[in-house]
C-alpha cells in the first residue's frame, strides 16, 4: 500500500496571482498598490431538485432498507429526521444566496463611491486648471497693459524730444529734422516689444539718442515699474507655492515639505546674519575668587555660567551634587579650569583685610585728651568724686546708691583741657566691666576710702591696672571724716607693690574729699601731668576705631552702643562693623544728651544705627561699603558658631557619659536673665555661675538685653524656670502670657538683692541635713515567744530613755545587725510611750525577730536641719 493511498499531497492549489488595489486617503488622494491574491474556496450549493431527489432517494432507501436504518428507529421517527435534514439544507441554500446578494450589493456600492470620488477629482482638477488658465490670462493682460503704458510713455517722450530738436535745427535742413522722430520711434518699437517679452530686461526710453544711455530719471521710473511687475508675479507665485491643491495631494510625487515654523526660523537666521547678530561672541575669561568651600550655584554665578552646565560638569567627574550643595576648593578649581576661567584662591578670613591697619605718620598725629578710668572698692566714693569734678549728681539717680553700669563722661578742667572719664562699678560682680575699663584707658585713678583702707575690689583694681600696664594715681577719698587715716591707706598699698610718692615711690597720691571738694584741683593737676608725660596723640583725619564700653537695647531707639573713639573721627553716615554686628551711624549723642555730627579721638558717644546689640568690649571699625561690613559680620558670626560647635564636637562619648553620671546627683535651678545693658547681663551671669556647690547649681538658660518677650515666657514655661529682670520690665503681652502660663517674673534694680534671692532659691534644692541624737541603751535579758506577736525581748534600760517613736539599732558583739523601728513597747502588760532608765520593759521589732539574750538595743532620734548656701 503506498503512502499516498490514491490521495493528492497537501499543498497550495495553483500559483499565486497578482492584482492591483486602489487605496483611498484623506483629502481625496488615492494610490494603486500591487498585491498578491489567493483564490477563495467557494462552496456551490446543489440544485433544489437534485437535493430533493437525493434526499427522497436516501429516505426511500433508508425506508425501504430497514437493515441500514439505525436500531430502534421507527418509520415515523425516520421520516421526521429526513424532514429536518431537508429543512436544514434549504436554510443553508437561502443563507448562501443571501450572502451572495450582500456581496454583490457591496461591490456595487464600492464601484459607485469610487466613480463618485473620481468624478469629483476630475471636476476639481478641471476647476483648478481653469483657475490657473484664468490667472495666466489675467497676468498676460496685466503685462500687455503695462507694456502698452511704457510704450505710450516712451512715445510721448520721443515727441517732446523731437519737438525740441526741430526748434534747435537750422531752417535749411527740414527733412532731416522731420525724419529723425520717425526713425527714433521705429527703433523704439522693437525695444518695447522686447520689454513685454523678457521681463528681466530694462527698456530704454524712446526719446534717447542712439549711442547714449537714457536719462537717470527715466531709468529710475522704468526700473520701478519693472520691479513692481516682477514683485507682483513673484508674490503671487510665492503665495500659491505654499498652498496644497487637490492635484498636488493626489500626485504620486508627494514628499515631505518644510513647515511654516522652519521657514520662519530660516528667515530669522538670515535676518540676524545680515545684521551681524548671529556671530558668536568671544568667551570672556574671568578671575573667579575661590574660598575654601563654595556652593555650586554661587560658583556658577561667579563664572557667569549656567548652573545646570556646572552640575553636568561635576557629574562627569563622578560627583552627584545639586546646585545647592557645597564643594571643596580643589574640585571647584578643576571646574573653573574646565570652563576656561582662572581660579584665585582666597581664605574666609581675607574679608578682614577690608579693615586697614594703617600706621599713622608722625606729622598727622595731634594731641588728644586723656582717658581716665576711676576704679576702687564699692562705696568708696568713686561716682561721688566724679560728680564733684563734673558738678553733677549721678549718685542720686542710682538704685541703692551704687554704680551698676559703666559710665563715660568728658569733663573740661578749669585750665581748659578736656579729660574723658570712665566710671566703673565697684561691686564684686562687675569684674569684667573693670577689666574693660582698664584695657581702653590711659590713666587709672584708684579711689580708696581713708576710713576703710584697702578692700578686696581695691586689690582687684590694682591687678587690672597692672595687667593693662597703665599708670595709676591714688585718690584717698573721704579725707574730711574724723576717722580718716590716709597714712594707713599708704601703708596698706605697700603690701600690693603700690608705692606712693610720699613713701618714696613713683605713684602719685592725692588726698581728696568728694563731699567738700577738697583736693579736686590737685587731682586734675596730677592727671594733666601724667597725660603730659604719656604724650597722648592720635590722627583725627582717618577712619575711626573705637571700643564698645556698654551696649543696650532701647525700646524707641533700638540697639545702642556707648563707644569710646580711640583713633580717627566717627561721623554720621559712616558704615562700621563691631564684633558680629554692623550698621550705619544714624545718630551720635554725647554724654550730655546732645546730638553731635562727629566724634574725635577720646570722645565717648552713644551710637545709633546698629542691626543688633554688640558685646561690651568689641572693637568698632569703619569700612567703605555696606557689603564689606555685612560680609565681615557674617564671617565673624560663622567663625563663632564653628568654634562653639568644635568645642562641643571635641567632647568624647565617654566624657559625656561621665558628665551625665555626675550630673545625676546635682540639682539645677534654671533661670532666664534679661538686663538693661550688656555689661550688667554679663555681670549677673558670671555672679550666678558662682552660686552653688557640688549638690546644686544655677543654670542660665538664656540671657539678653531688653524687655522680656513672649518667646522668653515660652522658654521659661518649657523649662519651668523664673524670669529675672534687672532694670527692665516685661511688655504687656509677655505679662499676660506669663500670668496665663504660671511663669514667675521677678524684677530687681540692685544686684545684691538678685544674688541673695537666687541663693535662697538654690538653697531650697539642697537636701536637708539629718542629725542623730542618742537617747538611750537597753540590754536584752530574755527572749519570749508570744503567739500573734512573735519574739519579744525582755529588756532592761541601762542608760537614758526608751521611746516608742524612736529609731533602734540591734547590736551583737558591738556590731550593728539590724536598724529599724519598734513595733511595740510594753511595761508589764500595758503599752507605754517611753521607759525610763533602770526599768524593765518588753520590746518587739518591726518585721525582725532574730533577737537573742545579751544583745544591746541602741535607741536614737533623727532631726533634720535645712542647709543654706554660703
XYZ file of N, CA and C in Angstrom, residues 65 262 308:
9
model
N -34.989 0.036 3.169
C -33.970 -0.919 3.613
C -33.831 -0.800 5.119
N 9.641 76.193 10.403
C 11.007 76.074 9.883
C 11.340 77.231 8.948
N 23.192 74.585 35.529
C 22.997 73.229 35.007
C 24.269 72.712 34.329
